[in-house]
Short mmCIF file of C-alpha atoms in Angstrom, two decimals:
data_model
loop_
_atom_site.label_atom_id
_atom_site.label_comp_id
_atom_site.label_asym_id
_atom_site.label_seq_id
_atom_site.Cartn_x
_atom_site.Cartn_y
_atom_site.Cartn_z
CA UNK A 41 0.00 0.00 0.00
CA UNK A 42 1.36 3.47 -0.88
CA UNK A 43 1.27 6.58 1.28
CA UNK A 44 -1.53 8.11 -0.80
CA UNK A 45 -3.68 5.00 -0.24
CA UNK A 46 -3.17 5.29 3.51
CA UNK A 47 -4.07 9.00 3.51
CA UNK A 48 -7.24 8.30 1.51
CA UNK A 49 -8.10 5.41 3.81
CA UNK A 50 -7.78 7.56 6.94
CA UNK A 51 -9.85 10.35 5.40
CA UNK A 52 -12.70 8.12 4.18
CA UNK A 53 -12.85 6.18 7.43
CA UNK A 54 -13.22 9.50 9.26
CA UNK A 55 -16.12 10.36 6.95
CA UNK A 56 -17.81 7.06 7.84
CA UNK A 57 -17.14 7.65 11.55
CA UNK A 58 -18.79 11.08 11.25
CA UNK A 59 -21.73 9.44 9.44
CA UNK A 60 -22.21 6.94 12.27
CA UNK A 61 -22.06 9.71 14.91
CA UNK A 62 -24.67 11.73 13.09
CA UNK A 63 -26.89 8.68 12.66
CA UNK A 64 -26.68 7.93 16.38
CA UNK A 65 -27.77 11.50 17.12
CA UNK A 66 -30.81 11.51 14.79
CA UNK A 67 -31.83 8.07 16.13
CA UNK A 68 -32.41 9.75 19.50
CA UNK A 69 -35.32 11.61 17.93
CA UNK A 70 -36.52 14.28 20.34
CA UNK A 71 -33.74 13.44 22.79
CA UNK A 72 -33.20 11.29 25.88
CA UNK A 73 -35.68 13.20 28.07
CA UNK A 74 -38.42 12.85 25.48
CA UNK A 75 -37.67 9.14 25.22
CA UNK A 76 -37.94 8.76 29.00
CA UNK A 77 -41.34 10.50 29.01
CA UNK A 78 -42.45 8.24 26.16
CA UNK A 79 -41.40 5.11 28.06
CA UNK A 80 -43.17 6.38 31.20
CA UNK A 81 -46.44 6.17 29.25
CA UNK A 82 -45.79 2.47 28.64
CA UNK A 83 -44.93 3.08 24.99
CA UNK A 84 -42.01 1.91 22.87
CA UNK A 85 -40.15 4.45 20.73
CA UNK A 86 -40.52 4.43 16.96
CA UNK A 87 -37.14 2.71 16.48
CA UNK A 88 -37.95 0.15 19.18
CA UNK A 89 -41.29 -0.62 17.52
CA UNK A 90 -39.77 -1.04 14.08
CA UNK A 91 -36.87 -3.17 15.32
CA UNK A 92 -39.22 -5.40 17.33
CA UNK A 93 -41.48 -5.86 14.30
CA UNK A 94 -38.66 -6.83 11.92
CA UNK A 95 -37.22 -10.35 12.07
CA UNK A 96 -34.27 -10.48 14.47
CA UNK A 97 -30.85 -10.94 12.89
CA UNK A 98 -31.98 -10.06 9.35
CA UNK A 99 -30.86 -7.25 7.06
CA UNK A 100 -32.70 -3.95 6.90
CA UNK A 101 -32.14 -0.55 5.34
CA UNK A 102 -33.33 2.81 6.68
CA UNK A 103 -34.77 5.37 4.29
CA UNK A 104 -34.13 9.11 4.74
CA UNK A 105 -32.68 9.01 8.27
CA UNK A 106 -31.31 12.54 7.78
CA UNK A 107 -34.56 14.03 6.45
CA UNK A 108 -35.19 17.47 7.91
CA UNK A 109 -31.71 17.91 9.36
CA UNK A 110 -30.94 21.62 9.75
CA UNK A 111 -34.17 22.67 8.05
CA UNK A 112 -36.40 23.72 10.96
CA UNK A 113 -34.12 25.17 13.61
CA UNK A 114 -36.48 28.15 14.38
CA UNK A 115 -39.13 25.51 15.22
CA UNK A 116 -36.85 23.41 17.41
CA UNK A 117 -35.77 21.02 14.66
CA UNK A 118 -37.34 17.88 13.23
CA UNK A 119 -34.88 14.93 13.47
CA UNK A 120 -35.50 12.29 10.79
CA UNK A 121 -38.61 14.27 9.79
CA UNK A 122 -40.29 12.83 12.90
CA UNK A 123 -40.82 9.44 11.24
CA UNK A 124 -38.79 6.22 10.92
CA UNK A 125 -38.89 4.31 7.61
CA UNK A 126 -37.21 0.93 7.12
CA UNK A 127 -37.28 -1.85 4.54
CA UNK A 128 -36.83 -5.25 6.19
CA UNK A 129 -38.38 -8.66 6.76
CA UNK A 130 -41.44 -9.63 8.80
CA UNK A 131 -41.94 -13.39 9.07
CA UNK A 132 -39.57 -13.73 6.13
CA UNK A 133 -41.53 -11.35 3.89
CA UNK A 134 -39.94 -8.13 2.68
CA UNK A 135 -41.97 -5.10 3.81
CA UNK A 136 -41.62 -1.37 4.33
CA UNK A 137 -42.44 0.00 7.78
CA UNK A 138 -43.37 3.63 8.54
CA UNK A 139 -43.44 4.69 12.22
CA UNK A 140 -44.25 8.15 13.59
CA UNK A 141 -41.74 9.31 16.19
CA UNK A 142 -43.84 10.88 18.96
CA UNK A 143 -40.68 12.08 20.78
CA UNK A 144 -40.39 14.72 18.02
CA UNK A 145 -43.11 17.36 18.46
CA UNK A 146 -45.59 14.63 19.48
CA UNK A 147 -45.18 13.11 16.02
CA UNK A 148 -46.53 16.23 14.30
CA UNK A 149 -46.20 16.40 10.52
CA UNK A 150 -43.76 18.96 9.14
CA UNK A 151 -43.57 19.53 5.35
CA UNK A 152 -40.57 17.17 5.15
CA UNK A 153 -42.56 14.54 7.10
CA UNK A 154 -45.12 14.45 4.33
CA UNK A 155 -42.36 14.18 1.72
CA UNK A 156 -40.77 11.27 3.58
CA UNK A 157 -44.09 9.45 3.99
CA UNK A 158 -44.81 9.94 0.29
CA UNK A 159 -41.37 8.54 -0.55
CA UNK A 160 -42.14 5.44 1.54
CA UNK A 161 -45.46 5.02 -0.28
CA UNK A 162 -43.72 5.53 -3.64
CA UNK A 163 -41.31 2.70 -2.81
CA UNK A 164 -44.26 0.47 -1.83
CA UNK A 165 -46.15 1.30 -5.04
CA UNK A 166 -43.18 0.87 -7.40
CA UNK A 167 -42.18 -2.45 -5.86
CA UNK A 168 -45.62 -3.67 -4.73
CA UNK A 169 -44.24 -4.12 -1.20
CA UNK A 170 -46.54 -4.59 1.82
CA UNK A 171 -46.48 -1.40 3.92
CA UNK A 172 -47.00 -1.16 7.67
CA UNK A 173 -47.91 2.12 9.38
CA UNK A 174 -47.23 2.53 13.10
CA UNK A 175 -49.28 5.63 13.88
CA UNK A 176 -48.53 7.97 16.79
CA UNK A 177 -49.02 11.55 15.67
CA UNK A 178 -50.58 14.82 16.78
CA UNK A 179 -51.34 15.68 13.13
CA UNK A 180 -50.18 18.62 11.01
CA UNK A 181 -47.66 21.03 12.55
CA UNK A 182 -49.90 24.09 12.43
CA UNK A 183 -47.25 26.86 12.21
CA UNK A 184 -46.23 25.39 8.82
CA UNK A 185 -49.67 24.21 7.67
CA UNK A 186 -49.49 26.26 4.44
CA UNK A 187 -46.48 24.19 3.35
CA UNK A 188 -48.08 20.80 4.00
CA UNK A 189 -51.83 21.01 3.50
CA UNK A 190 -53.21 21.90 0.05
CA UNK A 191 -50.77 21.07 -2.77
CA UNK A 192 -50.50 17.92 -4.90
CA UNK A 193 -47.51 16.47 -3.06
CA UNK A 194 -48.76 17.48 0.40
CA UNK A 195 -50.60 15.67 3.21
CA UNK A 196 -53.70 14.74 1.20
CA UNK A 197 -51.62 12.75 -1.28
CA UNK A 198 -51.01 10.21 1.49
CA UNK A 199 -54.68 9.19 1.55
CA UNK A 200 -54.89 9.22 -2.24
CA UNK A 201 -51.97 6.77 -2.26
CA UNK A 202 -53.74 4.61 0.35
CA UNK A 203 -56.63 4.26 -2.08
CA UNK A 204 -54.37 3.61 -5.09
CA UNK A 205 -52.40 0.91 -3.24
CA UNK A 206 -55.60 -0.76 -2.12
CA UNK A 207 -56.77 -0.96 -5.74
CA UNK A 208 -53.37 -2.43 -6.71
CA UNK A 209 -53.68 -5.18 -4.10
CA UNK A 210 -50.73 -3.91 -2.04
CA UNK A 211 -51.15 -4.96 1.59
CA UNK A 212 -51.47 -2.04 4.04
CA UNK A 213 -51.73 -2.58 7.79
CA UNK A 214 -51.92 0.21 10.35
CA UNK A 215 -51.51 0.12 14.11
CA UNK A 216 -52.73 3.14 16.08
CA UNK A 217 -50.26 3.26 18.96
CA UNK A 218 -50.87 6.83 20.15
CA UNK A 219 -52.67 9.91 18.89
CA UNK A 220 -54.33 9.81 15.49
CA UNK A 221 -56.28 12.99 14.94
CA UNK A 222 -58.06 15.12 12.34
CA UNK A 223 -57.17 14.31 8.70
CA UNK A 224 -54.53 11.86 9.92
CA UNK A 225 -57.31 9.61 11.17
CA UNK A 226 -58.01 8.57 7.59
CA UNK A 227 -54.62 6.90 7.06
CA UNK A 228 -55.15 3.84 9.30
CA UNK A 229 -58.78 3.49 8.28
CA UNK A 230 -57.89 3.59 4.57
CA UNK A 231 -55.51 0.67 5.20
CA UNK A 232 -56.68 -2.92 4.74
CA UNK A 233 -56.66 -3.68 8.45
CA UNK A 234 -56.30 -1.47 11.51
CA UNK A 235 -55.21 -2.22 15.06
CA UNK A 236 -55.43 0.04 18.10
CA UNK A 237 -53.61 -0.17 21.43
CA UNK A 238 -55.86 0.00 24.49
CA UNK A 239 -55.56 3.14 26.64
CA UNK A 240 -52.72 4.72 24.58
CA UNK A 241 -54.24 4.68 21.08
CA UNK A 242 -57.01 7.05 20.01
CA UNK A 243 -58.65 8.07 16.74
CA UNK A 244 -60.97 11.00 16.16
CA UNK A 245 -61.53 13.82 13.71
CA UNK A 246 -61.64 16.30 16.60
CA UNK A 247 -60.45 15.88 20.20
CA UNK A 248 -62.53 16.54 23.29
CA UNK A 249 -61.58 20.24 23.57
CA UNK A 250 -62.52 20.96 19.97
CA UNK A 251 -65.75 18.97 20.31
CA UNK A 252 -66.66 21.07 23.34
CA UNK A 253 -65.89 24.28 21.46
CA UNK A 254 -67.66 23.22 18.26
CA UNK A 255 -70.88 21.58 19.48
CA UNK A 256 -70.85 22.01 23.27
CA UNK A 257 -70.56 18.29 24.02
CA UNK A 258 -68.52 17.31 27.08
CA UNK A 259 -66.66 14.01 26.60
CA UNK A 260 -63.22 12.55 27.38
CA UNK A 261 -60.85 11.40 24.64
CA UNK A 262 -60.98 7.72 25.61
CA UNK A 263 -64.77 7.57 25.35
CA UNK A 264 -64.67 9.69 22.21
CA UNK A 265 -62.17 7.60 20.26
CA UNK A 266 -60.30 5.03 22.34
CA UNK A 267 -59.75 1.33 21.64
CA UNK A 268 -62.96 0.08 23.23
CA UNK A 269 -65.04 2.66 21.36
CA UNK A 270 -63.59 1.79 17.95
CA UNK A 271 -63.38 -1.98 18.41
CA UNK A 272 -66.79 -2.49 20.07
CA UNK A 273 -69.03 0.45 19.14
CA UNK A 274 -67.97 2.17 15.89
CA UNK A 275 -66.25 -0.84 14.29
CA UNK A 276 -63.62 1.50 12.87
CA UNK A 277 -60.71 -0.71 13.99
CA UNK A 278 -60.30 -4.47 13.60
CA UNK A 279 -58.07 -5.53 16.49
CA UNK A 280 -57.64 -4.32 20.05
CA UNK A 281 -54.14 -4.79 21.50
CA UNK A 282 -53.26 -4.64 25.17
CA UNK A 283 -49.89 -2.92 24.56
CA UNK A 284 -47.35 -2.09 21.86
CA UNK A 285 -45.80 -5.56 21.72
CA UNK A 286 -49.21 -7.22 21.47
CA UNK A 287 -50.07 -4.98 18.50
CA UNK A 288 -46.75 -5.71 16.79
CA UNK A 289 -47.11 -9.47 17.39
CA UNK A 290 -50.55 -9.34 15.75
CA UNK A 291 -49.04 -7.64 12.70
CA UNK A 292 -46.36 -10.32 12.49
CA UNK A 293 -49.03 -13.02 12.50
CA UNK A 294 -51.06 -11.27 9.77
CA UNK A 295 -48.01 -10.76 7.53
CA UNK A 296 -46.95 -14.37 8.07
CA UNK A 297 -50.13 -15.58 6.39
CA UNK A 298 -49.87 -13.49 3.21
CA UNK A 299 -49.57 -15.62 0.07
CA UNK A 300 -46.65 -15.56 -2.36
CA UNK A 301 -46.31 -12.80 -4.94
CA UNK A 302 -45.89 -12.74 -8.73
CA UNK A 303 -42.23 -12.20 -9.49
CA UNK A 304 -40.59 -10.02 -12.12
CA UNK A 305 -38.07 -12.82 -12.67
CA UNK A 306 -34.74 -11.03 -12.38
CA UNK A 307 -31.89 -13.50 -12.64
CA UNK A 308 -30.24 -14.64 -9.43
CA UNK A 309 -27.82 -17.41 -8.56
CA UNK A 310 -25.91 -18.23 -5.36
CA UNK A 311 -24.09 -15.16 -4.11
CA UNK A 312 -20.33 -14.84 -3.83
CA UNK A 313 -18.34 -12.17 -2.04
CA UNK A 314 -15.89 -10.02 -4.03
CA UNK A 315 -12.43 -11.56 -4.26
CA UNK A 316 -10.88 -8.12 -3.85
CA UNK A 317 -11.25 -6.68 -0.35
CA UNK A 318 -14.21 -4.20 -0.28
CA UNK A 319 -12.51 -2.25 2.52
CA UNK A 320 -9.86 -1.21 -0.02
CA UNK A 321 -12.47 1.27 -1.32
CA UNK A 322 -11.49 3.61 1.52
CA UNK A 323 -7.92 3.79 0.19
CA UNK A 324 -8.81 3.89 -3.52
CA UNK A 325 -11.28 6.77 -3.28
CA UNK A 326 -9.27 10.03 -3.20
CA UNK A 327 -9.67 12.70 -0.56
CA UNK A 328 -10.11 15.43 -3.16
CA UNK A 329 -13.10 15.28 -5.51
CA UNK A 330 -10.85 16.71 -8.24
CA UNK A 331 -8.35 13.82 -8.14
CA UNK A 332 -8.38 10.94 -10.59
CA UNK A 333 -8.76 7.25 -9.68
CA UNK A 334 -9.66 4.00 -11.45
CA UNK A 335 -13.38 3.12 -11.23
CA UNK A 336 -12.59 -0.45 -12.30
CA UNK A 337 -10.98 -0.94 -8.88
CA UNK A 338 -14.21 0.18 -7.16
CA UNK A 339 -16.34 -2.14 -9.32
CA UNK A 340 -14.11 -5.12 -8.48
CA UNK A 341 -14.88 -4.55 -4.79
CA UNK A 342 -18.65 -4.36 -5.30
CA UNK A 343 -19.38 -7.33 -7.58
CA UNK A 344 -19.44 -11.07 -6.92
CA UNK A 345 -16.05 -12.75 -7.37
CA UNK A 346 -14.75 -9.33 -8.52
CA UNK A 347 -15.76 -10.46 -12.03
CA UNK A 348 -17.57 -8.58 -14.79
CA UNK A 349 -18.09 -8.77 -18.55
CA UNK A 350 -17.34 -5.41 -20.12
CA UNK A 351 -19.42 -4.07 -23.01
CA UNK A 352 -17.55 -2.01 -25.65
CA UNK A 353 -14.39 -1.91 -23.54
CA UNK A 354 -12.33 0.03 -26.11
CA UNK A 355 -14.97 2.64 -26.97
CA UNK A 356 -16.31 5.58 -25.00
CA UNK A 357 -13.86 4.96 -22.18
CA UNK A 358 -15.08 7.67 -19.76
CA UNK A 359 -18.12 5.52 -19.05
CA UNK A 360 -17.70 1.86 -18.07
CA UNK A 361 -20.55 -0.46 -19.05
CA UNK A 362 -20.48 -4.05 -17.87
CA UNK A 363 -22.57 -7.05 -16.81
CA UNK A 364 -21.90 -8.45 -13.35
CA UNK A 365 -23.58 -9.95 -10.28
CA UNK A 366 -24.19 -8.34 -6.92
CA UNK A 367 -25.19 -10.75 -4.13
CA UNK A 368 -26.14 -13.22 -6.85
CA UNK A 369 -28.39 -10.79 -8.78
CA UNK A 370 -27.51 -10.11 -12.43
CA UNK A 371 -26.94 -6.37 -12.97
CA UNK A 372 -25.87 -4.00 -15.71
CA UNK A 373 -23.44 -1.39 -14.39
CA UNK A 374 -23.05 2.10 -15.87
CA UNK A 375 -20.13 3.86 -14.14
CA UNK A 376 -18.18 7.04 -14.70
CA UNK A 377 -14.48 6.31 -15.20
CA UNK A 378 -12.53 8.87 -13.17
CA UNK A 379 -9.13 8.15 -14.73
CA UNK A 380 -7.62 10.15 -17.60
CA UNK A 381 -8.08 7.85 -20.61
CA UNK A 382 -6.61 7.71 -24.12
CA UNK A 383 -8.69 6.98 -27.22
CA UNK A 384 -7.42 4.84 -30.11
CA UNK A 385 -6.81 8.09 -32.00
CA UNK A 386 -4.37 9.08 -29.27
CA UNK A 387 -6.58 11.80 -27.77
CA UNK A 388 -6.78 12.20 -24.00
CA UNK A 389 -10.21 12.35 -22.35
CA UNK A 390 -10.83 13.69 -18.84
CA UNK A 391 -12.12 11.24 -16.26
CA UNK A 392 -15.62 11.91 -14.93
CA UNK A 393 -16.66 13.77 -18.11
CA UNK A 394 -19.24 12.30 -20.50
CA UNK A 395 -18.08 12.53 -24.14
CA UNK A 396 -20.06 11.84 -27.32
CA UNK A 397 -18.81 8.28 -27.64
CA UNK A 398 -19.37 7.40 -23.96
CA UNK A 399 -22.95 8.75 -24.07
CA UNK A 400 -23.60 6.70 -27.23
CA UNK A 401 -22.18 3.56 -25.61
CA UNK A 402 -24.23 4.01 -22.43
CA UNK A 403 -27.43 4.48 -24.44
CA UNK A 404 -26.87 1.22 -26.31
CA UNK A 405 -26.01 -0.66 -23.12
CA UNK A 406 -29.10 0.60 -21.27
CA UNK A 407 -31.24 -0.58 -24.20
CA UNK A 408 -29.56 -4.01 -24.07
CA UNK A 409 -30.23 -4.36 -20.33
CA UNK A 410 -33.89 -3.51 -20.90
CA UNK A 411 -34.12 -6.13 -23.63
CA UNK A 412 -32.53 -8.75 -21.37
CA UNK A 413 -34.52 -7.73 -18.26
CA UNK A 414 -31.39 -6.91 -16.26
CA UNK A 415 -31.60 -4.27 -13.47
CA UNK A 416 -29.31 -1.26 -13.91
CA UNK A 417 -26.83 0.10 -11.36
CA UNK A 418 -25.42 3.61 -11.90
CA UNK A 419 -22.16 4.48 -10.14
CA UNK A 420 -21.96 8.28 -10.28
CA UNK A 421 -18.80 10.34 -10.17
CA UNK A 422 -19.53 12.78 -12.96
CA UNK A 423 -18.61 16.40 -13.60
CA UNK A 424 -20.94 16.73 -16.62
CA UNK A 425 -20.84 16.52 -20.40
CA UNK A 426 -17.81 17.66 -22.44
CA UNK A 427 -17.99 21.26 -23.66
CA UNK A 428 -16.18 23.14 -26.43
CA UNK A 429 -16.40 23.42 -30.21
CA UNK A 430 -15.30 19.88 -30.98
CA UNK A 431 -17.99 18.35 -28.75
CA UNK A 432 -20.67 20.78 -29.90
CA UNK A 433 -19.85 20.18 -33.57
CA UNK A 434 -19.92 16.45 -32.89
CA UNK A 435 -23.46 16.74 -31.49
CA UNK A 436 -22.84 16.30 -27.75
CA UNK A 437 -26.29 17.70 -26.97
CA UNK A 438 -27.89 15.11 -29.24
CA UNK A 439 -25.81 12.23 -27.82
CA UNK A 440 -26.52 13.39 -24.27
CA UNK A 441 -30.24 13.60 -25.09
CA UNK A 442 -30.18 10.00 -26.33
CA UNK A 443 -28.66 8.83 -23.05
CA UNK A 444 -31.18 10.82 -20.99
CA UNK A 445 -33.95 9.36 -23.18
CA UNK A 446 -32.76 5.81 -22.54
CA UNK A 447 -32.53 6.40 -18.77
CA UNK A 448 -35.98 8.03 -18.73
CA UNK A 449 -37.72 5.26 -20.65
CA UNK A 450 -35.95 2.33 -19.01
CA UNK A 451 -38.47 -0.18 -17.62
CA UNK A 452 -36.06 -2.32 -15.61
CA UNK A 453 -35.40 -1.15 -12.04
CA UNK A 454 -32.59 1.36 -11.65
CA UNK A 455 -30.36 1.94 -8.62
CA UNK A 456 -28.07 4.93 -8.23
CA UNK A 457 -24.97 5.17 -6.03
CA UNK A 458 -23.42 8.64 -5.84
CA UNK A 459 -19.78 7.92 -5.09
CA UNK A 460 -18.23 11.34 -5.72
CA UNK A 461 -19.27 14.22 -7.96
CA UNK A 462 -22.82 14.52 -9.23
CA UNK A 463 -22.79 17.75 -11.20
CA UNK A 464 -25.14 19.33 -13.71
CA UNK A 465 -26.64 17.32 -16.54
CA UNK A 466 -24.30 14.47 -15.61
CA UNK A 467 -26.56 13.87 -12.58
CA UNK A 468 -29.52 13.52 -14.95
CA UNK A 469 -27.87 11.23 -17.50
CA UNK A 470 -26.54 8.99 -14.71
CA UNK A 471 -30.03 8.50 -13.25
CA UNK A 472 -30.38 11.24 -10.66
CA UNK A 473 -33.46 11.50 -8.44
CA UNK A 474 -35.58 13.01 -11.23
CA UNK A 475 -35.22 9.78 -13.26
CA UNK A 476 -36.99 7.45 -10.83
CA UNK A 477 -34.27 5.19 -9.46
CA UNK A 478 -35.89 2.62 -7.17
CA UNK A 479 -33.28 3.63 -4.57
CA UNK A 480 -30.69 6.41 -4.71
CA UNK A 481 -27.98 6.67 -2.06
CA UNK A 482 -24.71 8.52 -1.64
CA UNK A 483 -21.42 7.73 0.00
CA UNK A 484 -20.12 10.31 2.52
CA UNK A 485 -17.69 11.44 -0.21
CA UNK A 486 -20.49 12.61 -2.52
CA UNK A 487 -21.21 16.13 -3.76
CA UNK A 488 -24.45 17.10 -5.53
CA UNK A 489 -24.69 20.44 -7.36
CA UNK A 490 -24.94 22.20 -10.70
CA UNK A 491 -21.15 22.52 -10.63
CA UNK A 492 -18.24 22.20 -8.17
CA UNK A 493 -17.81 24.66 -5.32
CA UNK A 494 -14.72 26.20 -6.91
CA UNK A 495 -16.34 26.69 -10.32
CA UNK A 496 -19.59 28.03 -8.88
CA UNK A 497 -17.77 30.40 -6.53
CA UNK A 498 -15.73 31.84 -9.43
CA UNK A 499 -18.87 32.40 -11.53
CA UNK A 500 -20.83 33.91 -8.64
CA UNK A 501 -17.84 36.05 -7.66
CA UNK A 502 -17.75 37.67 -11.11
CA UNK A 503 -21.47 38.48 -10.86
CA UNK A 504 -21.06 39.89 -7.34
CA UNK A 505 -18.03 41.98 -8.36
CA UNK A 506 -19.83 43.44 -11.38
CA UNK A 507 -22.80 44.36 -9.21
CA UNK A 508 -20.65 46.10 -6.57
CA UNK A 509 -18.54 47.92 -9.15
CA UNK A 510 -21.72 49.23 -10.79
CA UNK A 511 -22.56 50.80 -7.44
CA UNK A 512 -19.17 52.49 -7.44
CA UNK A 513 -17.39 50.22 -4.97
CA UNK A 514 -13.69 49.53 -5.48
CA UNK A 515 -12.88 45.81 -5.15
CA UNK A 516 -9.44 45.18 -3.65
CA UNK A 517 -7.72 41.79 -3.78
CA UNK A 518 -8.49 41.36 -0.08
CA UNK A 519 -12.16 42.16 -0.66
CA UNK A 520 -12.23 39.77 -3.62
CA UNK A 521 -10.78 36.95 -1.48
CA UNK A 522 -13.30 37.68 1.26
CA UNK A 523 -16.21 37.57 -1.21
CA UNK A 524 -14.89 34.36 -2.83
CA UNK A 525 -14.52 32.52 0.49
CA UNK A 526 -17.96 33.64 1.67
CA UNK A 527 -19.60 32.43 -1.55
CA UNK A 528 -17.64 29.15 -1.57
CA UNK A 529 -18.46 28.36 2.08
CA UNK A 530 -22.18 28.82 1.39
CA UNK A 531 -22.00 26.76 -1.80
CA UNK A 532 -19.92 23.99 -0.18
CA UNK A 533 -22.61 23.58 2.47
CA UNK A 534 -25.20 23.10 -0.26
CA UNK A 535 -23.18 20.46 -2.15
CA UNK A 536 -22.76 18.34 1.01
CA UNK A 537 -24.38 14.87 0.93
CA UNK A 538 -26.11 15.79 4.20
CA UNK A 539 -27.78 18.80 2.59
CA UNK A 540 -29.13 16.51 -0.13
CA UNK A 541 -30.18 13.80 2.34
CA UNK A 542 -32.02 16.29 4.58
CA UNK A 543 -34.21 17.22 1.60
CA UNK A 544 -34.64 13.57 0.49
CA UNK A 545 -32.83 14.17 -2.80
CA UNK A 546 -31.21 10.87 -1.82
CA UNK A 547 -32.64 8.01 0.23
CA UNK A 548 -29.61 7.66 2.49
CA UNK A 549 -25.94 8.32 3.08
CA UNK A 550 -24.29 4.94 3.47
CA UNK A 551 -20.98 3.35 4.37
CA UNK A 552 -19.49 2.20 1.02
CA UNK A 553 -19.29 -1.31 2.51
CA UNK A 554 -23.12 -1.40 2.72
CA UNK A 555 -23.55 -0.78 -1.02
CA UNK A 556 -24.02 -4.45 -1.94
CA UNK A 557 -26.75 -4.82 0.72
CA UNK A 558 -28.68 -1.81 -0.56
CA UNK A 559 -28.55 -2.96 -4.18
CA UNK A 560 -29.43 -6.56 -3.30
CA UNK A 561 -32.40 -5.63 -1.09
CA UNK A 562 -33.50 -3.12 -3.71
CA UNK A 563 -33.57 -5.70 -6.50
CA UNK A 564 -35.35 -8.15 -4.20
CA UNK A 565 -38.00 -5.48 -3.60
CA UNK A 566 -38.25 -4.74 -7.33
CA UNK A 567 -38.75 -8.44 -8.01
CA UNK A 568 -42.21 -8.09 -6.40
CA UNK A 569 -43.38 -5.97 -9.34
CA UNK A 570 -43.39 -7.61 -12.80
CA UNK A 571 -42.61 -5.24 -15.70
CA UNK A 572 -45.89 -4.14 -17.26
CA UNK A 573 -44.75 -2.23 -20.34
CA UNK A 574 -42.22 -2.64 -23.14
CA UNK A 575 -39.05 -0.59 -23.44
CA UNK A 576 -39.55 2.14 -26.05
CA UNK A 577 -37.18 5.02 -26.69
CA UNK A 578 -39.81 7.08 -28.50
CA UNK A 579 -38.59 9.57 -31.10
CA UNK A 580 -34.81 10.02 -31.29
CA UNK A 581 -32.78 12.32 -33.51
CA UNK A 582 -30.21 9.90 -34.90
#
């Protein structure tokens, strides 16, 4: 191992350590005191409920753990958007579980809470996965109601999706384990089956205080909408549980009796670990996002037996296209090569840049994978498409459009791993969030933006200087440096993977060594949903 490898290894391991620290913090939800108060009521926390429900000792992945981070500080914050979402196994069946975290503002819904819940439902719909709701929420967070209530992708979309999933035959089970008020009361009742925990669970459109104010009736919340009321009088709920564990055990029993599902039929054989040590990724991946490295070495540490069959190896070298297996699943990999490469004509091409030939190759490969029903994995470390007269005269816009077209119309499931840079139109062509990857995650080394911090700061600096000079201000070198650093610091914060994760532009930030698990569980989920339409590129300018 060389010195550079060791420096990279130390740096990337520190990034993973920071990731784990931040995860531990958000997993505390509203904090230790809030958890103690929650336990004093005889209730389990959201994480405890989810972990108890999932089969012990099995794999699981958490969606959008960093949602809301840094977004609502004037309101006291909203760790993990006040809701826990995990994909895992219940009685051996893969499911997605959504649990309100009542230690965070009593489980109230912030705008990002709605977005996270909609993302969970989107995953369930795309993959036809059973979805379990563990409800414990005070309803909409009123100070921000205008940002969550009336629009298409707001709170009401949740109930619309309940109805759509029901018509699709996707199993939905809800357990009311705390408050369930106002519009939120519709979610569990629009599920296939609903449970309620005695004494702690309640459902009503309006609580006792509002009832008193609205119609003058005096009644307590338990009589109004407790477990006995809804299991024995209204018939709104189907099962009455004595406590949290009893409710969760009932869900396990129901899930355990669900029949088998129609499979998409993606190819899988016995899994093999990579022959090359996956932990080497820490040393291969450079500290600086501007530095070159060999993406082949990353691929070897992600795929079974470190083996792959490369498509068009000598052509379009700044994108690698190859067939491989990950945890036994057949996959087609589209990866940005970050090494300076030489064409057969002797020209040098910059790593991480998409050229005409590499876009053309990727388009053809994506079409092949669709024809063969092979899921696609995109490994992003892209600075964008090549610019300049040669590329423009060669039709780079047209070749880029073909690639974007192929990604957009792909019918096989797509999975995106943002390893390093994810800049500009390169993000789009390499299956960014706008292109419906089934799962999209980043490594702690990732950066997402229109362009790099340095490039953006230089552009923005010129605009700022021109504006100040118009006003008659003299810009000294010291003033210029001050402006540049101020702009770059702001921009660097926005390109951080945590900034993206807090807004659910990605589903998670993960340790690189968990990449195989995410892809494998993602393809297993996708296998629940047979492909229902043919691959068609539509009209292309050739």
